[in-house]
Amino acid sequence: MRTGVWLVGARGSVATTSIVGALALRAGLTGPTGCVTELSELRGPAWPSFADLVFGGHDVAATPLAKRAEALADAGVVPARLVAALGEELAAVDDDVRPAPVGGTQADRAAAVVADLAAFRGRHGLDRVVVVNVSATEPAARPHPAHADPDALAAALAAGEEVLPPSSLYAYAAFTAGCPYVDFTPSTGARLPALAALAARHAVPYAGHDGKTGETLLKSVLAPMFAMRHLAVRSWSGTNLLGGGDGATLAQPDANAAKVASKQRVLGEILGYVPQGDTRIDYVEELGDFKTAWDLITFAGFLGTGMRLEFTWHGCDSALAAPLVLDLARITAAAHAAGRHGPLTDLAFFFKDPLGPAGSGPDAGATADRAPGHALGEQWARLAAFAADLHAGAGTPPAGGAA
Ligand SMILES: NC(=O)c1ccc[n+]([C@@H]2O[C@H](COP(=O)([O-])OP(=O)(O)OC[C@H]3O[C@@H](n4cnc5c(N)ncnc54)[C@H](O)[C@@H]3O)[C@@H](O)[C@H]2O)c1
């Protein structure tokens, strides 16, 4: 199954690490550490192979991918020997990275994205193209009446209005082009009723939001432990220090607020109450792509005895995110091939702020009637069941076909 992976923000750290990783896997130069689709519980015939993935994308930046990869190697994010070995392959991917459309109306820019997706699919003879948003985090979208339904949205765009944030314009273009869409960022993306209805109309699946790779991943493991042991969490405070392009974006108050809101939902929903404390994100340029999270949790046990847990997480953000981007592209492609559409709520395992079921029943996925929850163990069980279902379908010969 030749599968296009169209990365919005294709020259960013997460995108570049994903591309280097996939090319290295294809060349047999590295192993799939961090890719959950290669675990025995999830592996199977429904996934496109790494060799089947073809990369392209949009970016507002023009730095060649090889240069971005060298910078990541200098920073210790990817091995320099891989970047040196993959120079030709990276240059070939560069040919499929298009400048993000600028100028004209939003309708013009959406049409340009649709045309780029169609040309990419045709050029490489792809069975499908999954659009993955790994672009810079945006501030929360300003509400607009055209967000409520696809016909109002189409009318607003036709009238030359600017009604969508960039992540939603890419989702709009993806759905219009018949492509599934994955949002790895906290931006609005497909989370507008008009876009949910548009995805249903085009029978495409979508997934999101905001990859779960660090502090929130730990929260989704530790908070269920406190809940299951009936321990009372009194406060949970976290400070995240990071540099890189993402850190610079998150230094801006509006983008920071969107990210913090996405990180905060986990505790309240797992514990059933919100303990005291906040999550902070601070930009420290020197740290580059390496993030430090310090969390202090105070909790009470039997007879009210006070106790505390502290942890420090030193993660390489792009090295944690990139294998998940590859996993999401493979799973979403398989879901599309199996005729799934609407929000892929069974992919909650990957996200800080997972999509819930769509309001309208018919566009929801097979198990979308249940809320996804935030506890990692439950999310894992749902993902494994979803994968098993897709693999069983992929192993079934088409009706009337040879056994
Ligand atoms: N790394 C992680 O662990 C992690 C986890 C969860 C979410 N994310 C999210 O992934 C996203 C990417 O992170 P990153 O570290 O690669 O950031 P980055 O700043 O290195 O890359 C973002 C890229 O998007 C491009 N861009 C900006 N506006 C664009 C537009 N309108 N159209 C096309 N491209 C555009 C930028 O030029 C840049 O190349 C961020 O939103 C981040 O919050 C990352």
Short mmCIF file of C-alpha atoms in Angstrom, two decimals, residues 30 65 83 87 99 121 130 141-142 171-172 179-180 186 220 263 303 349 366 384 388:
data_model
loop_
_atom_site.label_atom_id
_atom_site.label_comp_id
_atom_site.label_asym_id
_atom_site.label_seq_id
_atom_site.Cartn_x
_atom_site.Cartn_y
_atom_site.Cartn_z
CA THR A 30 18.32 1.62 12.21
CA LEU A 65 15.92 19.17 4.67
CA VAL A 83 22.28 12.15 7.90
CA GLY A 87 21.88 12.83 1.68
CA PRO A 99 6.19 26.39 -0.03
CA ARG A 121 -0.56 11.46 -5.17
CA VAL A 130 -2.27 11.03 5.06
CA ALA A 141 -9.07 29.95 17.02
CA ARG A 142 -11.49 32.89 17.24
CA ALA A 171 -7.67 20.01 7.51
CA TYR A 172 -10.29 21.55 5.18
CA CYS A 179 -7.19 12.63 2.52
CA PRO A 180 -7.17 11.55 6.19
CA PRO A 186 -2.61 21.42 20.10
CA SER A 220 -1.30 9.42 32.24
CA LYS A 263 -1.70 19.43 29.22
CA LEU A 303 -5.43 8.86 58.19
CA PHE A 349 -3.07 6.50 23.31
CA ALA A 366 -16.46 1.69 15.17
CA ALA A 384 -4.55 -2.99 20.58
CA ALA A 388 -6.39 -6.39 15.84
#
